[in-house]
Amino acid sequence: MSNVVEVLNPFDLEKIGSVEVKSWNDINVMLNVAHGLHRDRGTWLPAYRRIEVLKNTARIMSGRAEDLAMLIASEGGKPLIDARIEVTRAIDGVELCIHEICQMAGREIPMDLTAAGSGRIAFTQREPIGVVVAASAFNHPLNLIVHQVAPAVATGCPVLVKPALDTPLSCEAFVDILYEAGLPKEWCHLTICQNDVAERMITDARVGFFSFIGSARVGWMLRSKLAPGTRCALEHGGAAPVIIDETADIDAMIPLLTKGGFYHSGQVCVSVQRVFAPSGMVETVARKLAEAASALKVGDARDASVECGPLIRPGEVDRVEQWVDEAVAGGARVMTGGKRLGRTTYAPTILLNPPADASVSTSEIFGPVVCVYEYDDLSAAYEAANALPFAFQASVFTKSLDTAMHAVRYLDATAVMVNDHTAFRVDWMPFAGRHQSGYNTGGIGYTMHDMTQDKMAVIRL
């Protein structure tokens, strides 16, 4: 008999729902069905059917936007004000998939460039890559699922989706909406399962593409075990750096850094984590950030006035507490916070000059902590910013065009924001980590490209 996992609200740890956990036998059947669909080209869904399903999906989601937002807040602890934005982004993501279907075209390949190719014409088409298995993270429980599943639907790939066990209800709701919108159930399978079963599913030879959002340790391990021929995209975390120079407008940057650092209590892969400020400005920057952080309301994410919700599990509060205590013992100054507020919440925290070898300086915090460091030479700030084995997004605050362009060139990041926080994103831009932070590129259009492959026809006239 299948097990059942209870889903808890991360603030009060009360049960809000339950989901059935699938066994390997269940998932093996799903893989067979999905693989059979892809192998039988006569069953492929034409573009107009996929567009119709996605249009209906966006319409249904729009009509249930508030319910979806409350579900995100309830199971994931994301403040309702931000959960509503996540729902809007998710709907936009579905609609973006429709737009990208229209761009999913091949091209003509010139053949008469040499005598050997003369007398032929050639063109390419994009075909679905095969069965997609998508494993997702807890921190955006609806929008991440949309970014992984909707592109699979849009490209005509059968998909098996595994949400985080902490936040499966939003995924379940989205899959049910796809069915309601007209997607035949065999094209999308909800595979809530334990880690050992998930690994067996992901590494199965019937999988054509593996999409993973989560920890680097797990992602790279799974990539090393993929079956030959399985393509993949991995999205992990970072410890996003911010460079401030002497010309920067401090008052203008504080609200941006506060949002970028404490959005979803810092549980975002590109959260502001390491802020480097000139020694003559560092006290002012840290103090003003502390004032803004201390004014944030912490509590139950379902309360529309709350700005920082709980961490996803009590164990994460324990970990953040240990990391901050370690930094303070090493000489960091607590400008605000530095303490847990309860079993499930931690105070928004600003640390000034933590040791370079402290966990808060070398690893992704994934909690409500921002570190501020002083520097005397801008090149030393770049060196510190680039010192870690992972890199994602970064930012620079300056009024100098020279400094801005220097930062764009010298910061080791896939995207450098000028006069904005590191967590900025729109869903049609490329979104990816470098080094240990990821593999391949996210973003709706980029994901759809990865889920398809070229086929060329060469016609001899």
Short mmCIF file of C-alpha atoms in Angstrom, two decimals, residues 28-357:
data_model
loop_
_atom_site.label_atom_id
_atom_site.label_comp_id
_atom_site.label_asym_id
_atom_site.label_seq_id
_atom_site.Cartn_x
_atom_site.Cartn_y
_atom_site.Cartn_z
CA ASN A 28 7.48 2.37 -13.66
CA VAL A 29 4.00 2.21 -15.18
CA MET A 30 3.99 5.99 -15.68
CA LEU A 31 7.39 5.85 -17.38
CA ASN A 32 6.18 3.10 -19.69
CA VAL A 33 3.13 5.12 -20.67
CA ALA A 34 5.14 8.31 -21.21
CA HIS A 35 7.87 6.51 -23.16
CA GLY A 36 5.27 4.79 -25.32
CA LEU A 37 3.64 8.12 -26.14
CA HIS A 38 6.91 9.60 -27.30
CA ARG A 39 7.85 6.53 -29.32
CA ASP A 40 4.49 6.51 -31.15
CA ARG A 41 4.73 9.64 -33.29
CA GLY A 42 1.13 9.24 -34.34
CA THR A 43 0.03 10.17 -30.81
CA TRP A 44 2.01 13.44 -30.63
CA LEU A 45 -0.15 16.44 -29.79
CA PRO A 46 -0.19 19.03 -32.60
CA ALA A 47 0.79 22.60 -31.77
CA TYR A 48 -2.76 23.93 -31.91
CA ARG A 49 -3.85 21.41 -29.26
CA ARG A 50 -0.96 22.36 -27.00
CA ILE A 51 -1.76 26.05 -27.45
CA GLU A 52 -5.41 25.39 -26.62
CA VAL A 53 -4.48 23.53 -23.42
CA LEU A 54 -2.11 26.28 -22.28
CA LYS A 55 -4.62 29.03 -23.03
CA ASN A 56 -7.22 27.20 -20.97
CA THR A 57 -4.66 26.65 -18.20
CA ALA A 58 -3.86 30.36 -17.95
CA ARG A 59 -7.56 31.21 -17.89
CA ILE A 60 -8.34 28.72 -15.11
CA MET A 61 -5.36 29.88 -13.05
CA SER A 62 -6.45 33.50 -13.38
CA GLY A 63 -9.87 32.60 -12.00
CA ARG A 64 -8.28 30.85 -9.00
CA ALA A 65 -5.40 33.24 -8.39
CA GLU A 66 -6.22 34.04 -4.77
CA ASP A 67 -6.71 30.37 -3.86
CA LEU A 68 -3.38 29.49 -5.47
CA ALA A 69 -1.64 32.32 -3.62
CA MET A 70 -3.04 31.17 -0.28
CA LEU A 71 -1.90 27.63 -1.05
CA ILE A 72 1.66 28.88 -1.72
CA ALA A 73 1.64 30.85 1.54
CA SER A 74 0.17 27.94 3.49
CA GLU A 75 2.52 25.15 2.39
CA GLY A 76 5.66 27.14 1.54
CA GLY A 77 5.64 29.98 4.04
CA LYS A 78 6.05 32.64 1.37
CA PRO A 79 4.32 35.87 2.49
CA LEU A 80 0.93 36.28 0.86
CA ILE A 81 1.99 39.58 -0.73
CA ASP A 82 4.76 37.73 -2.56
CA ALA A 83 2.70 34.58 -3.17
CA ARG A 84 0.22 36.67 -5.15
CA ILE A 85 3.08 37.91 -7.32
CA GLU A 86 4.25 34.32 -7.80
CA VAL A 87 0.82 33.34 -9.12
CA THR A 88 0.86 36.25 -11.56
CA ARG A 89 4.32 35.20 -12.74
CA ALA A 90 3.17 31.60 -13.13
CA ILE A 91 0.22 32.65 -15.29
CA ASP A 92 2.52 34.85 -17.35
CA GLY A 93 4.88 31.87 -17.70
CA VAL A 94 2.12 29.69 -19.15
CA GLU A 95 1.25 32.45 -21.62
CA LEU A 96 4.91 32.87 -22.49
CA CYS A 97 5.02 29.18 -23.43
CA ILE A 98 2.25 29.85 -25.97
CA HIS A 99 4.30 32.67 -27.46
CA GLU A 100 7.41 30.49 -27.62
CA ILE A 101 5.54 27.71 -29.47
CA CYS A 102 5.13 30.23 -32.29
CA GLN A 103 8.90 30.81 -32.30
CA MET A 104 9.76 27.09 -32.25
CA ALA A 105 10.89 26.84 -35.85
CA GLY A 106 13.77 25.38 -37.82
CA ARG A 107 15.72 27.05 -40.61
CA GLU A 108 16.99 26.47 -44.09
CA ILE A 109 20.55 25.13 -44.39
CA PRO A 110 22.33 26.34 -47.54
CA MET A 111 23.67 23.34 -49.46
CA ASP A 112 25.25 24.72 -52.63
CA LEU A 113 28.20 26.33 -50.88
CA THR A 114 30.35 23.59 -52.43
CA ALA A 115 29.96 21.39 -55.47
CA ALA A 116 29.38 18.39 -53.18
CA GLY A 117 26.19 19.93 -51.79
CA SER A 118 24.90 21.35 -55.04
CA GLY A 119 21.50 20.20 -56.24
CA ARG A 120 20.07 19.76 -52.75
CA ILE A 121 17.91 21.74 -50.37
CA ALA A 122 17.85 21.22 -46.61
CA PHE A 123 15.90 22.47 -43.64
CA THR A 124 15.58 21.70 -39.95
CA GLN A 125 12.61 21.19 -37.66
CA ARG A 126 12.38 21.03 -33.87
CA GLU A 127 11.14 17.78 -32.35
CA PRO A 128 10.36 16.93 -28.71
CA ILE A 129 13.37 15.36 -27.01
CA GLY A 130 11.46 12.63 -25.19
CA VAL A 131 10.20 11.95 -21.70
CA VAL A 132 10.90 14.84 -19.32
CA VAL A 133 11.41 14.21 -15.62
CA ALA A 134 11.25 17.40 -13.55
CA ALA A 135 12.31 17.53 -9.90
CA SER A 136 11.62 20.81 -8.17
CA ALA A 137 12.36 22.85 -5.05
CA PHE A 138 10.09 24.19 -2.32
CA ASN A 139 10.74 27.92 -2.50
CA HIS A 140 8.52 28.78 -5.49
CA PRO A 141 6.12 25.83 -5.36
CA LEU A 142 3.94 26.96 -8.26
CA ASN A 143 6.18 29.06 -10.50
CA LEU A 144 9.07 26.59 -10.55
CA ILE A 145 6.66 23.82 -11.54
CA VAL A 146 5.33 26.03 -14.33
CA HIS A 147 8.90 26.66 -15.53
CA GLN A 148 9.56 22.93 -15.75
CA VAL A 149 6.21 21.41 -16.72
CA ALA A 150 4.60 24.01 -18.99
CA PRO A 151 7.60 23.99 -21.41
CA ALA A 152 7.31 20.20 -21.60
CA VAL A 153 3.63 20.50 -22.47
CA ALA A 154 4.41 23.29 -24.95
CA THR A 155 7.07 21.25 -26.76
CA GLY A 156 5.03 18.05 -26.80
CA CYS A 157 7.11 16.08 -24.30
CA PRO A 158 5.40 13.65 -21.89
CA VAL A 159 6.40 14.78 -18.40
CA LEU A 160 6.74 13.25 -14.94
CA VAL A 161 6.97 15.90 -12.22
CA LYS A 162 8.29 15.44 -8.70
CA PRO A 163 7.69 18.40 -6.37
CA ALA A 164 9.48 18.89 -3.07
CA LEU A 165 7.84 16.81 -0.36
CA ASP A 166 7.47 19.97 1.74
CA THR A 167 5.36 21.70 -0.91
CA PRO A 168 3.52 19.24 -3.17
CA LEU A 169 0.05 20.82 -3.06
CA SER A 170 0.71 23.68 -5.49
CA CYS A 171 2.17 21.21 -7.97
CA GLU A 172 -0.82 18.93 -7.56
CA ALA A 173 -3.14 21.89 -8.15
CA PHE A 174 -1.30 22.85 -11.34
CA VAL A 175 -1.36 19.31 -12.74
CA ASP A 176 -5.09 19.09 -12.02
CA ILE A 177 -5.60 22.41 -13.84
CA LEU A 178 -3.72 21.03 -16.86
CA TYR A 179 -6.11 18.07 -16.93
CA GLU A 180 -9.10 20.38 -16.58
CA ALA A 181 -7.69 22.50 -19.41
CA GLY A 182 -7.79 19.51 -21.73
CA LEU A 183 -4.37 17.85 -21.43
CA PRO A 184 -4.79 14.06 -21.63
CA LYS A 185 -3.68 12.64 -18.28
CA GLU A 186 -1.10 10.33 -19.81
CA TRP A 187 0.93 13.38 -20.92
CA CYS A 188 1.62 14.62 -17.38
CA HIS A 189 2.18 12.43 -14.32
CA LEU A 190 2.46 13.62 -10.72
CA THR A 191 5.21 11.52 -9.13
CA ILE A 192 5.38 12.37 -5.45
CA CYS A 193 7.92 9.90 -4.11
CA GLN A 194 10.77 9.32 -1.69
CA ASN A 195 14.35 10.05 -2.68
CA ASP A 196 15.40 6.49 -3.50
CA VAL A 197 12.46 6.06 -5.87
CA ALA A 198 13.06 9.49 -7.37
CA GLU A 199 16.68 8.61 -8.11
CA ARG A 200 15.62 5.40 -9.83
CA MET A 201 13.10 7.35 -11.94
CA ILE A 202 15.55 10.11 -12.87
CA THR A 203 18.33 7.74 -13.91
CA ASP A 204 16.07 5.45 -15.93
CA ALA A 205 17.05 4.95 -19.58
CA ARG A 206 13.56 5.95 -20.75
CA VAL A 207 14.17 9.57 -19.65
CA GLY A 208 15.11 12.00 -22.42
CA PHE A 209 15.55 15.15 -20.37
CA PHE A 210 16.04 15.77 -16.64
CA SER A 211 15.19 19.17 -15.16
CA PHE A 212 16.37 19.76 -11.58
CA ILE A 213 16.01 22.73 -9.23
CA GLY A 214 17.53 22.18 -5.81
CA SER A 215 20.75 21.65 -3.92
CA ALA A 216 24.07 21.37 -5.75
CA ARG A 217 25.02 18.25 -3.81
CA VAL A 218 21.95 16.37 -5.01
CA GLY A 219 21.90 17.82 -8.52
CA TRP A 220 25.48 16.99 -9.44
CA MET A 221 25.15 13.53 -7.89
CA LEU A 222 22.08 12.79 -10.02
CA ARG A 223 23.73 14.13 -13.17
CA SER A 224 26.62 11.72 -12.64
CA LYS A 225 24.15 8.81 -12.67
CA LEU A 226 22.01 9.75 -15.67
CA ALA A 227 21.54 7.11 -18.34
CA PRO A 228 23.64 7.58 -21.50
CA GLY A 229 21.88 10.03 -23.81
CA THR A 230 19.79 11.77 -21.14
CA ARG A 231 20.17 15.55 -21.38
CA CYS A 232 19.72 17.76 -18.31
CA ALA A 233 19.48 21.21 -16.81
CA LEU A 234 20.49 21.90 -13.21
CA GLU A 235 19.67 25.02 -11.21
CA HIS A 236 21.38 25.33 -7.83
CA GLY A 237 22.18 28.17 -5.47
CA GLY A 238 24.81 30.80 -4.91
CA ALA A 239 25.93 33.46 -2.46
CA ALA A 240 25.14 36.52 -4.49
CA PRO A 241 27.61 39.41 -4.19
CA VAL A 242 26.84 43.14 -4.38
CA ILE A 243 29.55 45.74 -5.06
CA ILE A 244 28.98 49.30 -3.85
CA ASP A 245 31.28 52.13 -4.88
CA GLU A 246 31.75 55.63 -3.44
CA THR A 247 29.34 57.24 -5.92
CA ALA A 248 26.38 54.99 -5.09
CA ASP A 249 23.12 56.49 -3.79
CA ILE A 250 22.81 54.76 -0.43
CA ASP A 251 19.23 55.80 0.31
CA ALA A 252 18.06 54.60 -3.10
CA MET A 253 19.75 51.21 -2.75
CA ILE A 254 18.56 50.27 0.75
CA PRO A 255 14.97 49.27 -0.21
CA LEU A 256 16.34 47.23 -3.13
CA LEU A 257 18.93 45.40 -1.03
CA THR A 258 16.36 44.78 1.69
CA LYS A 259 13.93 43.22 -0.77
CA GLY A 260 16.68 41.24 -2.48
CA GLY A 261 18.04 39.93 0.80
CA PHE A 262 14.85 39.17 2.73
CA TYR A 263 12.35 38.22 0.03
CA HIS A 264 10.93 34.85 1.15
CA SER A 265 13.22 35.15 4.19
CA GLY A 266 16.27 34.76 1.96
CA GLN A 267 15.19 31.35 0.65
CA VAL A 268 15.98 32.24 -2.96
CA CYS A 269 18.96 31.03 -5.00
CA VAL A 270 19.98 34.58 -5.99
CA SER A 271 19.23 36.36 -2.69
CA VAL A 272 21.50 39.25 -1.75
CA GLN A 273 24.01 37.66 0.63
CA ARG A 274 27.39 39.42 0.46
CA VAL A 275 27.52 43.21 0.24
CA PHE A 276 30.93 44.84 -0.29
CA ALA A 277 31.12 48.56 0.60
CA PRO A 278 34.02 51.06 0.77
CA SER A 279 35.49 51.34 4.27
CA GLY A 280 34.35 54.96 4.52
CA MET A 281 30.72 53.99 3.79
CA VAL A 282 30.42 50.53 5.30
CA GLU A 283 29.09 51.61 8.71
CA THR A 284 26.40 53.76 7.10
CA VAL A 285 25.37 51.05 4.68
CA ALA A 286 25.20 48.42 7.43
CA ARG A 287 23.30 50.71 9.79
CA LYS A 288 20.70 51.71 7.22
CA LEU A 289 20.25 48.12 6.10
CA ALA A 290 19.78 47.15 9.74
CA GLU A 291 17.13 49.81 10.21
CA ALA A 292 15.23 48.54 7.18
CA ALA A 293 15.59 44.88 8.16
CA SER A 294 14.46 45.47 11.73
CA ALA A 295 11.28 47.12 10.46
CA LEU A 296 10.19 44.01 8.55
CA LYS A 297 7.23 42.16 10.02
CA VAL A 298 7.93 38.47 10.66
CA GLY A 299 5.16 35.94 11.16
CA ASP A 300 2.54 33.73 9.55
CA ALA A 301 2.82 34.03 5.77
CA ARG A 302 -0.95 33.86 5.43
CA ASP A 303 -1.21 37.26 7.12
CA ALA A 304 -1.21 39.82 4.32
CA SER A 305 0.79 42.28 6.44
CA VAL A 306 3.71 39.87 7.02
CA GLU A 307 6.89 40.54 5.01
CA CYS A 308 9.09 37.65 6.23
CA GLY A 309 7.59 34.25 6.83
CA PRO A 310 9.00 31.12 8.45
CA LEU A 311 11.86 29.02 7.14
CA ILE A 312 10.67 25.86 5.45
CA ARG A 313 11.57 23.55 8.36
CA PRO A 314 12.62 24.04 12.00
CA GLY A 315 15.94 22.38 11.17
CA GLU A 316 16.72 25.25 8.82
CA VAL A 317 16.23 27.73 11.66
CA ASP A 318 18.67 25.66 13.72
CA ARG A 319 21.21 25.76 10.90
CA VAL A 320 20.93 29.52 10.34
CA GLU A 321 21.27 30.09 14.06
CA GLN A 322 24.44 27.98 14.15
CA TRP A 323 25.95 29.81 11.18
CA VAL A 324 25.26 33.24 12.64
CA ASP A 325 26.59 32.23 16.06
CA GLU A 326 29.75 30.93 14.37
CA ALA A 327 30.23 34.24 12.54
CA VAL A 328 29.69 36.27 15.70
CA ALA A 329 32.15 34.13 17.62
CA GLY A 330 34.65 34.86 14.84
CA GLY A 331 34.23 38.62 15.19
CA ALA A 332 31.17 39.58 13.14
CA ARG A 333 29.09 42.43 14.51
CA VAL A 334 25.34 41.96 14.71
CA MET A 335 23.71 45.16 13.44
CA THR A 336 20.21 43.74 13.88
CA GLY A 337 18.63 40.34 14.44
CA GLY A 338 21.06 37.54 15.13
CA LYS A 339 18.49 35.46 16.99
CA ARG A 340 15.64 33.06 16.43
CA LEU A 341 12.14 34.36 17.10
CA GLY A 342 10.61 30.96 17.63
CA ARG A 343 10.82 27.38 16.52
CA THR A 344 10.11 28.26 12.88
CA THR A 345 11.26 31.86 12.41
CA TYR A 346 14.56 33.74 12.50
CA ALA A 347 14.94 37.49 12.79
CA PRO A 348 16.09 39.41 9.68
CA THR A 349 19.79 39.80 10.36
CA ILE A 350 22.57 42.12 9.21
CA LEU A 351 26.14 41.07 10.01
CA LEU A 352 29.08 43.45 9.63
CA ASN A 353 32.45 42.00 8.62
CA PRO A 354 32.02 38.27 9.26
CA PRO A 355 35.24 36.26 8.92
CA ALA A 356 36.08 35.32 5.35
CA ASP A 357 36.12 31.64 6.29
#
